[in-house]
Coordinates of C-alpha atoms in Angstrom, one line a residue:
Chain A
M1 CA 0.0 0.0 0.0
E2 CA 2.9 2.3 0.8
A3 CA 4.3 1.6 -2.6
R4 CA 1.0 2.6 -4.2
A5 CA 0.9 5.8 -2.3
G6 CA 4.3 6.4 -3.9
F7 CA 2.8 6.0 -7.4
V8 CA 0.1 8.5 -6.7
D9 CA 2.7 11.0 -5.4
N10 CA 4.6 10.5 -8.6
I11 CA 1.6 11.5 -10.6
A12 CA 1.0 14.5 -8.5
V13 CA 4.6 15.7 -8.3
Q14 CA 6.1 14.8 -11.6
G15 CA 3.1 15.3 -13.9
A16 CA 1.8 13.6 -16.9
T17 CA 5.1 12.5 -18.5
L18 CA 5.5 9.9 -15.8
E19 CA 1.9 8.6 -16.1
R20 CA 2.8 5.8 -18.4
T21 CA 5.6 4.6 -16.1
T22 CA 3.2 4.9 -13.2
E23 CA 0.6 2.8 -14.9
A24 CA 3.3 0.2 -15.6
D25 CA 4.2 0.2 -11.9
L26 CA 0.6 -0.2 -11.0
V27 CA 0.4 -3.1 -13.4
R28 CA 3.5 -4.8 -11.9
A29 CA 2.1 -4.3 -8.4
A30 CA -1.2 -5.8 -9.5
Q31 CA 0.7 -8.7 -11.1
R32 CA 2.3 -9.3 -7.7
G33 CA -1.1 -9.6 -6.2
D34 CA -1.6 -6.1 -4.9
A35 CA -5.4 -5.8 -4.9
G36 CA -5.2 -2.1 -4.3
A37 CA -3.1 -1.5 -7.4
F38 CA -5.6 -3.5 -9.4
D39 CA -8.4 -1.3 -8.0
E40 CA -6.4 1.8 -9.1
L41 CA -6.1 0.5 -12.6
V42 CA -9.8 -0.2 -12.7
R43 CA -10.7 3.3 -11.5
V44 CA -8.3 4.9 -14.0
H45 CA -10.0 3.3 -17.0
D46 CA -13.4 2.1 -16.0
H47 CA -15.4 5.2 -16.9
Q48 CA -14.1 5.1 -20.4
V49 CA -14.7 1.4 -20.7
L50 CA -18.3 1.8 -19.6
R51 CA -18.8 4.8 -21.8
M52 CA -17.6 2.9 -24.8
A53 CA -19.7 -0.2 -24.1
Y54 CA -22.8 1.9 -23.3
N55 CA -22.4 3.9 -26.5
L56 CA -21.8 0.9 -28.7
L57 CA -24.5 -1.3 -27.2
R58 CA -26.9 1.3 -26.0
S59 CA -28.1 -0.9 -23.2
E60 CA -27.3 -0.5 -19.5
E61 CA -27.6 -4.2 -19.0
D62 CA -25.2 -5.1 -21.9
A63 CA -22.8 -2.3 -20.9
R64 CA -22.7 -3.7 -17.3
D65 CA -22.0 -7.2 -18.6
I66 CA -19.1 -5.9 -20.8
Y67 CA -17.7 -3.9 -18.0
Q68 CA -17.6 -6.9 -15.6
E69 CA -16.4 -9.4 -18.2
A70 CA -13.6 -7.0 -19.4
F71 CA -12.2 -6.5 -15.9
L72 CA -12.5 -10.1 -15.0
R73 CA -10.6 -11.0 -18.1
V74 CA -8.0 -8.4 -17.3
H75 CA -7.7 -9.8 -13.7
R76 CA -7.5 -13.4 -15.0
N77 CA -4.8 -12.7 -17.7
L78 CA -2.8 -9.9 -15.9
P79 CA -0.1 -12.3 -14.8
K80 CA 0.5 -13.1 -18.5
F81 CA 0.6 -9.5 -19.6
R82 CA 4.2 -8.9 -20.8
F83 CA 4.0 -5.1 -21.7
D84 CA 4.1 -5.8 -25.4
S85 CA 1.6 -2.9 -25.7
S86 CA 0.5 -0.4 -23.1
F87 CA -2.0 -1.6 -20.6
S88 CA -4.7 0.7 -21.9
T89 CA -4.3 -0.7 -25.4
W90 CA -4.5 -4.2 -24.1
L91 CA -7.6 -3.3 -22.1
Y92 CA -9.3 -1.6 -25.1
R93 CA -8.5 -4.8 -27.1
I94 CA -10.4 -6.8 -24.6
V95 CA -13.3 -4.4 -24.5
A96 CA -13.4 -3.9 -28.3
N97 CA -13.5 -7.7 -28.8
L98 CA -16.2 -8.2 -26.3
C99 CA -18.3 -5.4 -27.9
L100 CA -17.6 -6.9 -31.4
D101 CA -18.8 -10.3 -30.3
H102 CA -21.9 -8.8 -28.8
L103 CA -22.7 -6.7 -31.8
R104 CA -22.2 -9.7 -34.1
K105 CA -24.5 -11.8 -32.0
R106 CA -27.0 -8.9 -32.1
K107 CA -26.7 -8.6 -35.8
V108 CA -27.6 -12.3 -36.1
R109 CA -30.6 -11.9 -33.9
H110 CA -31.6 -8.6 -35.6
E111 CA -32.4 -7.3 -32.2
E112 CA -31.3 -3.7 -32.8
S113 CA -34.5 -1.6 -32.4
A114 CA -35.6 1.9 -31.7
S115 CA -35.7 1.2 -28.0
F116 CA -33.4 -0.4 -25.5
K117 CA -33.7 -2.0 -22.1
S118 CA -32.8 -0.1 -19.0
E119 CA -33.5 -0.7 -15.3
S120 CA -36.7 1.3 -15.6
G121 CA -37.9 -0.7 -18.6
E122 CA -37.9 -0.1 -22.3
V123 CA -36.4 3.3 -23.2
D124 CA -36.8 5.0 -26.5
R125 CA -33.4 5.9 -27.9
L126 CA -34.7 9.3 -29.0
Q127 CA -35.3 10.4 -25.5
F128 CA -31.5 10.7 -25.0
I129 CA -31.2 13.1 -27.9
P130 CA -31.0 16.6 -26.6
E131 CA -34.2 18.5 -27.1
E132 CA -34.2 21.7 -29.2
R133 CA -35.1 24.9 -27.5
A134 CA -38.8 25.7 -27.6
D135 CA -38.2 28.8 -29.7
V136 CA -36.6 26.9 -32.5
D137 CA -38.5 26.8 -35.7
P138 CA -40.8 23.7 -35.6
Q139 CA -39.7 22.7 -39.1
R140 CA -36.1 22.6 -38.0
R141 CA -37.0 20.7 -34.9
F142 CA -38.8 18.1 -36.9
Q143 CA -35.9 17.9 -39.3
S144 CA -33.4 17.5 -36.4
A145 CA -35.4 14.6 -34.9
E146 CA -35.4 13.0 -38.3
V147 CA -31.6 13.5 -38.6
N148 CA -31.2 11.9 -35.2
S149 CA -33.3 9.0 -36.1
R150 CA -31.4 8.6 -39.4
I151 CA -28.1 8.6 -37.5
Q152 CA -29.3 5.8 -35.3
D153 CA -30.4 3.8 -38.3
V154 CA -27.0 4.3 -40.1
L155 CA -25.1 3.4 -36.9
A156 CA -27.2 0.2 -36.6
E157 CA -26.5 -0.7 -40.2
L158 CA -22.7 -0.4 -39.9
T159 CA -20.9 -3.7 -39.7
P160 CA -19.8 -4.5 -36.1
R161 CA -16.2 -3.7 -37.0
E162 CA -17.1 -0.4 -38.7
R163 CA -19.3 0.4 -35.7
V164 CA -16.5 -0.2 -33.2
V165 CA -13.9 1.7 -35.2
F166 CA -16.3 4.6 -35.7
E167 CA -17.1 4.6 -32.0
M168 CA -13.5 4.5 -31.0
R169 CA -12.5 7.3 -33.3
H170 CA -15.6 9.6 -33.2
Y171 CA -16.8 9.2 -29.7
Q172 CA -13.8 8.0 -27.8
G173 CA -11.3 10.2 -29.7
M174 CA -8.8 7.4 -30.1
R175 CA -6.2 7.7 -32.9
L176 CA -6.3 5.2 -35.7
R177 CA -3.0 3.7 -34.7
A178 CA -4.3 3.0 -31.2
I179 CA -7.5 1.6 -32.7
G180 CA -5.5 -0.7 -35.0
Q181 CA -3.5 -1.9 -32.0
A182 CA -6.6 -2.4 -29.9
L183 CA -8.3 -4.4 -32.7
G184 CA -5.1 -6.3 -33.6
V185 CA -5.1 -4.9 -37.2
T186 CA -2.9 -2.5 -39.0
E187 CA -3.5 1.3 -38.9
E188 CA -4.3 1.1 -42.6
A189 CA -7.0 -1.5 -42.0
A190 CA -8.5 0.7 -39.2
K191 CA -8.4 3.7 -41.6
N192 CA -10.2 1.7 -44.3
C193 CA -12.8 0.7 -41.8
L194 CA -13.4 4.3 -40.7
F195 CA -13.5 5.4 -44.3
R196 CA -16.3 3.0 -45.1
A197 CA -18.2 4.0 -42.0
T198 CA -17.9 7.7 -42.7
H199 CA -18.9 7.1 -46.3
K200 CA -22.1 5.4 -45.2
M201 CA -22.8 8.2 -42.7
R202 CA -22.3 10.8 -45.4
A203 CA -24.4 9.0 -47.9
A204 CA -27.2 8.6 -45.4
L205 CA -27.0 12.1 -43.9
G206 CA -26.0 14.2 -46.9
D207 CA -29.6 15.3 -47.6
F208 CA -30.0 16.7 -44.2
A209 CA -26.7 18.4 -43.7
Chain B
M1 CA -5.9 16.3 -56.0
N2 CA -9.3 16.3 -57.7
C3 CA -12.7 16.9 -56.1
Q4 CA -13.5 13.1 -55.7
D5 CA -10.2 12.5 -53.8
A6 CA -10.7 15.5 -51.6
Q7 CA -14.3 14.7 -50.7
S8 CA -13.6 11.1 -49.9
S9 CA -10.8 12.3 -47.5
L10 CA -12.8 15.0 -45.7
S11 CA -13.7 12.9 -42.7
L12 CA -10.1 11.8 -42.2
Y13 CA -9.1 15.4 -42.6
L14 CA -11.5 16.5 -39.8
Y15 CA -10.3 13.6 -37.6
G16 CA -6.7 14.8 -38.2
E17 CA -5.8 11.4 -39.5
L18 CA -4.2 12.5 -42.8
D19 CA -0.4 12.8 -43.0
F20 CA 1.2 16.1 -43.4
A21 CA 1.5 15.9 -47.2
Q22 CA -2.1 14.8 -47.7
E23 CA -3.4 17.5 -45.4
E24 CA -1.4 20.1 -47.4
E25 CA -2.9 18.8 -50.6
I26 CA -6.5 18.9 -49.4
E27 CA -6.1 22.4 -47.9
V28 CA -4.6 23.7 -51.2
H29 CA -7.6 22.2 -53.0
L30 CA -10.1 23.5 -50.6
E31 CA -8.8 27.1 -51.0
Q32 CA -9.5 26.9 -54.7
C33 CA -12.7 24.8 -54.8
A34 CA -16.1 26.2 -53.6
A35 CA -17.9 22.9 -54.1
C36 CA -15.5 21.1 -51.8
Q37 CA -15.7 23.9 -49.3
L38 CA -19.5 23.3 -49.2
S39 CA -18.9 19.6 -48.8
L40 CA -16.5 20.3 -45.9
T41 CA -19.3 22.4 -44.3
R42 CA -21.7 19.5 -44.7
E43 CA -19.2 17.0 -43.4
K44 CA -18.7 19.2 -40.3
Q45 CA -22.5 19.4 -39.8
W46 CA -23.0 15.6 -39.8
H47 CA -20.0 15.2 -37.5
T48 CA -21.6 17.7 -35.1
Q49 CA -25.0 16.1 -35.4
T50 CA -23.5 12.7 -34.7
N51 CA -21.6 14.1 -31.7
A52 CA -24.9 14.9 -30.1
Q53 CA -25.8 11.2 -30.1
A54 CA -23.1 10.4 -27.7
L55 CA -24.5 8.9 -24.6
E56 CA -23.0 9.4 -21.1
P57 CA -23.6 6.4 -18.9
P58 CA -25.9 7.3 -16.0
Q59 CA -24.1 8.2 -12.8
D60 CA -25.3 5.3 -10.8
L61 CA -24.4 2.8 -13.5
L62 CA -20.7 3.2 -13.0
A63 CA -21.1 3.0 -9.2
E64 CA -23.2 -0.2 -9.6
C65 CA -20.6 -1.7 -12.0
R66 CA -17.9 -1.1 -9.4
R67 CA -20.0 -2.6 -6.7
Q68 CA -20.7 -5.7 -8.7
L69 CA -17.1 -6.1 -9.8
R70 CA -15.7 -6.5 -6.3
P71 CA -17.7 -9.7 -5.4
A72 CA -17.2 -11.1 -8.9
L73 CA -13.4 -10.6 -8.5
A74 CA -13.5 -12.1 -5.0
R75 CA -15.4 -15.1 -6.4
E76 CA -12.9 -15.5 -9.2
T77 CA -10.0 -15.2 -6.8
S78 CA -11.5 -17.7 -4.4
S79 CA -11.7 -20.3 -7.2
E80 CA -7.9 -20.7 -6.9
P81 CA -6.4 -21.8 -3.7
A82 CA -5.8 -18.5 -1.9
V83 CA -3.0 -20.0 0.1
V84 CA -0.9 -21.0 -2.8
R85 CA -1.1 -17.5 -4.1
S86 CA -0.2 -16.0 -0.7
W87 CA 2.6 -18.4 -0.2
W88 CA 3.9 -17.7 -3.6
R89 CA 3.9 -14.0 -2.8
W90 CA 5.6 -14.4 0.5
G91 CA 8.0 -17.1 -0.6
K92 CA 9.1 -15.3 -3.7
P93 CA 12.0 -13.4 -2.1
F94 CA 13.3 -16.8 -1.0
D95 CA 12.7 -18.4 -4.3
I96 CA 10.3 -21.0 -2.8
S97 CA 8.2 -22.9 -5.2
F98 CA 5.0 -24.6 -4.3
N99 CA 3.0 -27.5 -5.7
R100 CA -0.7 -26.9 -6.3
W101 CA -2.1 -28.8 -3.4
S102 CA -5.7 -29.5 -2.9
A103 CA -7.4 -26.3 -1.9
Q104 CA -8.6 -27.6 1.4
V105 CA -5.2 -28.7 2.6
A106 CA -3.6 -25.5 1.4
L107 CA -6.1 -23.4 3.2
A108 CA -5.8 -25.3 6.4
S109 CA -2.1 -25.0 6.2
L110 CA -2.3 -21.2 5.8
L111 CA -4.6 -20.9 8.7
V112 CA -2.4 -22.9 11.0
G113 CA 0.6 -21.0 9.7
L114 CA -1.1 -17.8 10.6
G115 CA -1.9 -19.1 14.1
F116 CA 1.6 -20.2 14.7
F117 CA 3.3 -17.1 13.5
S118 CA 3.1 -15.2 16.6
A119 CA 4.2 -18.1 18.7
R120 CA 7.3 -18.6 16.5
L121 CA 8.6 -15.1 16.7
L122 CA 12.2 -15.0 17.9
D123 CA 13.1 -13.7 21.3
H124 CA 13.7 -10.1 20.3
G125 CA 15.9 -9.4 23.2
S126 CA 18.5 -11.9 22.1
L127 CA 19.0 -10.0 18.9
H128 CA 19.8 -6.6 20.5
G129 CA 23.3 -5.3 20.0
S130 CA 24.7 -8.4 18.3
L131 CA 23.9 -11.3 16.0
Q132 CA 24.8 -14.1 18.4
L133 CA 22.5 -17.0 18.1
S134 CA 23.6 -19.7 20.4
N135 CA 20.6 -21.9 19.8
S136 CA 21.2 -24.2 16.9
N137 CA 17.5 -24.5 16.2
E138 CA 17.3 -20.7 15.7
M139 CA 20.3 -20.9 13.4
G140 CA 18.5 -23.5 11.4
M141 CA 15.4 -21.5 11.3
L142 CA 17.3 -18.5 9.8
N143 CA 18.6 -20.8 7.1
S144 CA 15.2 -22.2 6.3
P145 CA 13.5 -21.2 3.1
N146 CA 10.3 -21.0 5.1
T147 CA 11.6 -18.2 7.2
L148 CA 10.2 -14.8 6.4
V149 CA 11.3 -11.3 7.4
R150 CA 8.1 -9.6 8.7
D151 CA 9.5 -6.3 9.9
I152 CA 12.7 -4.3 10.2
Q153 CA 13.4 -1.7 12.8
T154 CA 16.4 0.5 13.4
G155 CA 17.5 1.6 16.9
S156 CA 19.0 4.9 18.0
S157 CA 22.4 3.3 18.5
G158 CA 22.6 1.9 15.0
E159 CA 21.4 -1.7 15.7
V160 CA 18.9 -3.4 13.4
R161 CA 16.1 -5.4 14.7
I162 CA 14.6 -7.9 12.3
I163 CA 11.3 -9.6 13.1
I164 CA 11.2 -13.0 11.5
E165 CA 8.5 -15.7 11.3
Q166 CA 8.4 -19.2 10.2
Q167 CA 5.6 -20.9 8.3
S168 CA 4.0 -24.0 9.7
E169 CA 1.4 -26.2 8.1
I170 CA -1.2 -28.7 9.0
S171 CA -3.3 -30.9 6.8
G172 CA -6.3 -33.0 7.5
R173 CA -9.8 -34.0 6.5
M174 CA -12.6 -31.5 6.5
D175 CA -14.4 -33.3 9.3
D176 CA -11.4 -33.1 11.6
P177 CA -12.3 -30.9 14.6
T178 CA -8.9 -29.0 14.4
I179 CA -9.4 -28.2 10.7
R180 CA -12.9 -27.1 11.4
R181 CA -11.7 -24.9 14.3
L182 CA -9.1 -23.3 12.0
L183 CA -11.6 -22.7 9.2
L184 CA -13.9 -21.0 11.7
A185 CA -10.9 -18.8 12.7
G186 CA -10.2 -18.2 9.0
A187 CA -13.7 -16.9 8.5
R188 CA -12.8 -14.0 10.7
E189 CA -9.3 -13.3 9.2
P190 CA -8.6 -9.8 7.9
E191 CA -8.0 -11.0 4.3
P192 CA -11.3 -11.2 2.5
D193 CA -10.1 -14.1 0.3
V194 CA -9.4 -16.2 3.3
R195 CA -12.7 -15.3 4.9
F196 CA -14.7 -16.1 1.8
Y197 CA -12.9 -19.4 1.1
A198 CA -13.1 -20.6 4.7
M199 CA -16.8 -19.8 4.8
Q200 CA -17.4 -21.6 1.5
L201 CA -15.7 -24.7 2.8
L202 CA -17.6 -24.6 6.1
N203 CA -20.9 -24.2 4.2
Q204 CA -20.0 -27.3 2.1
Q205 CA -19.5 -29.4 5.2
S206 CA -22.3 -31.8 6.1
V207 CA -21.3 -32.0 9.7
T208 CA -24.1 -30.8 12.0
D209 CA -23.3 -27.5 13.7
Q210 CA -23.9 -28.8 17.1
A211 CA -22.0 -26.2 19.0
G212 CA -23.6 -23.4 17.0
D213 CA -20.2 -21.9 16.3
L214 CA -20.7 -21.8 12.5
R215 CA -24.1 -20.2 13.0
E216 CA -22.4 -17.5 15.1
V217 CA -19.7 -16.9 12.5
L218 CA -22.3 -16.7 9.7
F219 CA -24.5 -14.3 11.7
D220 CA -21.6 -12.1 12.4
A221 CA -20.5 -12.0 8.8
V222 CA -24.0 -11.3 7.5
R223 CA -24.3 -8.3 9.7
N224 CA -20.8 -6.9 9.8
D225 CA -18.6 -8.2 7.0
P226 CA -17.6 -5.3 4.7
N227 CA -17.1 -7.6 1.7
P228 CA -20.3 -8.4 -0.3
A229 CA -18.9 -11.7 -1.6
V230 CA -18.3 -12.8 2.0
R231 CA -21.7 -11.6 3.1
M232 CA -23.3 -13.5 0.1
E233 CA -21.5 -16.7 1.1
A234 CA -22.6 -16.2 4.7
V235 CA -26.2 -15.7 3.6
D236 CA -25.9 -18.8 1.6
G237 CA -24.8 -20.7 4.7
L238 CA -28.0 -19.7 6.4
R239 CA -29.9 -22.2 4.3
R240 CA -29.2 -25.0 6.7
Y241 CA -30.8 -23.0 9.5
S242 CA -34.0 -22.2 7.7
S243 CA -36.2 -23.5 10.5
D244 CA -34.3 -21.3 13.0
P245 CA -36.3 -18.2 13.8
A246 CA -33.1 -16.2 14.4
A247 CA -31.8 -17.2 11.0
L248 CA -35.1 -16.1 9.4
E249 CA -34.8 -12.8 11.2
M250 CA -31.2 -12.5 9.9
I251 CA -32.4 -13.2 6.3
K252 CA -35.1 -10.6 6.7
F253 CA -32.5 -8.1 7.9
V254 CA -30.4 -8.7 4.8
V255 CA -33.4 -8.3 2.4
E256 CA -34.4 -5.1 4.1
H257 CA -31.0 -3.5 4.9
D258 CA -28.1 -4.9 2.9
D259 CA -26.9 -2.2 0.5
N260 CA -25.7 -4.8 -2.1
Q261 CA -28.3 -6.0 -4.6
G262 CA -26.6 -9.4 -5.1
V263 CA -26.6 -10.1 -1.3
R264 CA -30.3 -9.1 -1.1
Y265 CA -31.2 -11.3 -4.0
Q266 CA -29.3 -14.2 -2.4
A267 CA -31.3 -13.7 0.7
I268 CA -34.6 -13.5 -1.1
N269 CA -33.8 -16.8 -2.9
I270 CA -33.4 -18.5 0.4
L271 CA -36.6 -17.1 1.7
V272 CA -38.5 -17.8 -1.5
P273 CA -36.7 -20.5 -3.4
P274 CA -37.2 -20.1 -7.2
D275 CA -38.1 -23.8 -7.6
R276 CA -40.6 -23.8 -4.7
A277 CA -39.3 -27.3 -3.9
V278 CA -40.3 -27.0 -0.2
P279 CA -43.7 -25.7 0.9
M280 CA -43.5 -22.4 2.8
T281 CA -43.7 -22.8 6.6
P282 CA -45.9 -20.4 8.6
A283 CA -42.8 -18.8 9.9
V284 CA -41.5 -18.2 6.4
T285 CA -44.9 -16.8 5.3
Q286 CA -44.9 -14.5 8.2
T287 CA -41.3 -13.3 7.5
I288 CA -42.3 -12.6 3.8
Q289 CA -45.3 -10.6 5.0
E290 CA -43.1 -8.6 7.3
V291 CA -40.7 -7.9 4.5
L292 CA -43.6 -6.6 2.4
L293 CA -44.9 -4.5 5.4
S294 CA -41.5 -2.8 5.6
A295 CA -42.2 -1.5 2.1
P296 CA -38.9 -2.5 0.4
S297 CA -37.8 -0.1 -2.3
D298 CA -36.4 -2.9 -4.4
D299 CA -39.0 -3.9 -7.0
Y300 CA -37.6 -7.3 -7.4
V301 CA -37.8 -8.1 -3.7
R302 CA -41.3 -6.8 -3.6
G303 CA -42.3 -8.8 -6.7
R304 CA -40.9 -12.1 -5.4
C305 CA -42.5 -11.7 -2.0
S306 CA -45.9 -10.8 -3.5
Q307 CA -45.7 -13.7 -6.0
A308 CA -44.8 -16.2 -3.3
L309 CA -47.7 -15.2 -1.1
Q310 CA -50.1 -15.2 -4.0
E311 CA -49.0 -18.7 -5.0
A312 CA -49.4 -19.9 -1.4
K313 CA -52.9 -18.2 -1.4
V314 CA -51.9 -16.0 1.5
A315 CA -53.1 -12.5 1.8
V316 CA -50.7 -9.9 0.5
I317 CA -50.5 -7.1 3.0
Y318 CA -49.2 -3.7 2.0

C-alpha cells in the first residue's frame, strides 16, 4: 500500500510525463497480487470502458456485462501481460473484442431496435437526444429529430467492425494507430474501416446536412 | 488532388488522420474549390449532429458496475487456492516454489501457519546489539527457506532489529475438529479471500453445527462483513438454519437492509426458493409478510414476495 501511495505521489509531483511509467508500476504491483493496485487500474480506466460499451451497445444491462467481463478477463490474464503494448491498449482490445462479439450476435438476432432495455424498462433511444429549445423553428426541430433517427439507423446498419472503429474514433477520440493496436489490425485497415463507416454516414445524412 | 479524392478524405481530414502531405494537398484544393468547401461544411455538420448522439452512462451505472465487480473478483480469486497465491507471494523473495495442493489442505495450512506465526517469533531481546544465536534451532530457522522477514526496525544506537516468522502447516480432513476450528478462525481473518474461502468450505460441510459456532460466524459475517462476496457466502450458509427463527430474522435483515443488490437477492432466494421445492412454513410466510410490510424499495424483492404469497394463497399485506 505504501508503494501505491508512492505511485500516486509520482503522478502529483512529476506530472503527466510519468503517467505511463506509473501505470506500468501499477500493473506490476497488480501482477504481484496487490489488490489495491488493481483497484487503481480499474478506477483509472473504467469510466471510459463503460462509456464505450454503453455507446456501442446502447443498453445498460449489456454495458454492465461488458464492464464486468472485461475487468474479470484483465484480472485473469494480468499475470500473462508482458508489456508488449500499453496496458490501456490491451484493455481496449479486450473491451473492443467483447463489444464486437456482442454486436455480431446482435446482428444475427436482428435485435437492434428503436428502443433499448434499462432498469426502468424499455427506453426510446430518441429520449436521449438533446431537445431543441422551444423557440426553435418547428420545421427545423422536426428535421433535427429526423436526422437523429437517421443517424441511429445508419449506426445500426454499420458492420460490427465499422461500428467499433467509428465509436473509438468519433466518440472515444482514439487515434487510428491505437484503434488498430486495440483491434489487432494495421492502422491502414482501421483507416479503411473508418473510411467505409464515414462514407455510409455521409451517404445517409447528406440530404439533411 | 481532384474533387473526388478531396471529398472522400474530408472525414479523415476532420479527424486529423491524414499525414502532413495529404493535409497540405487537401487544404490547397479547398482554397480553390467552392464545391469542396461546401462539402466540408456538410461534413462538419453531420459530424456535429453525430456528436450529439453520444450517450453518457448514468451516474449510478458506474457505481453499480464497481460494486458488482468486487464480489465477482472475489469469487474469481477464491476459485484458486488463496493460500498457494499468498505463499507464492511471501515465498518469492526466498525463491520458494509450491506445488498446487488440494485447496482444502492448502487453506488449512495457511490458517495454521497464521496461528503459529506469533508463537514462533524470535526472542527479540536476544538480537539486540549483536547477532549471536547460540541456539542451533534458531540458526536452522534462519537458514530455512520458510523463514520470512516480517519487519525491520532500526534503533538509535545503530542496531537493526529484524522480526522473522516461520511458516508451519497442517493438513487434515474437512471433518477433523482441528481443521474445522481453524476454518472458523479463518472466517474472521482480515484477508477477505481467506474469509470467503473458509466460509465456503464450512458451508459445504455436512457436519451438524452442534456447537452453533458456525451459525455464530455466519450471523456475524451477514451483519458486519464489509465484503459483499463474503456476506453473500454467509447468507448462503443460512440455508441450513431455515427452521431457526433467528436465521429467518437474519435473512429478513439482509433483504431489508443490505446495500448490495446481489446479497439481497441471495437472501430472497433462500426465503422464496425459485423452484418452490419445499412448501413455505408459517414462519417463512410471516417473514415474507413482514418484508412486504416494511415497504422495500427494491421492485424485485417486492415482486418475489408478493408472488410467493399469491402462490401460497396467503393475503398480500401492504
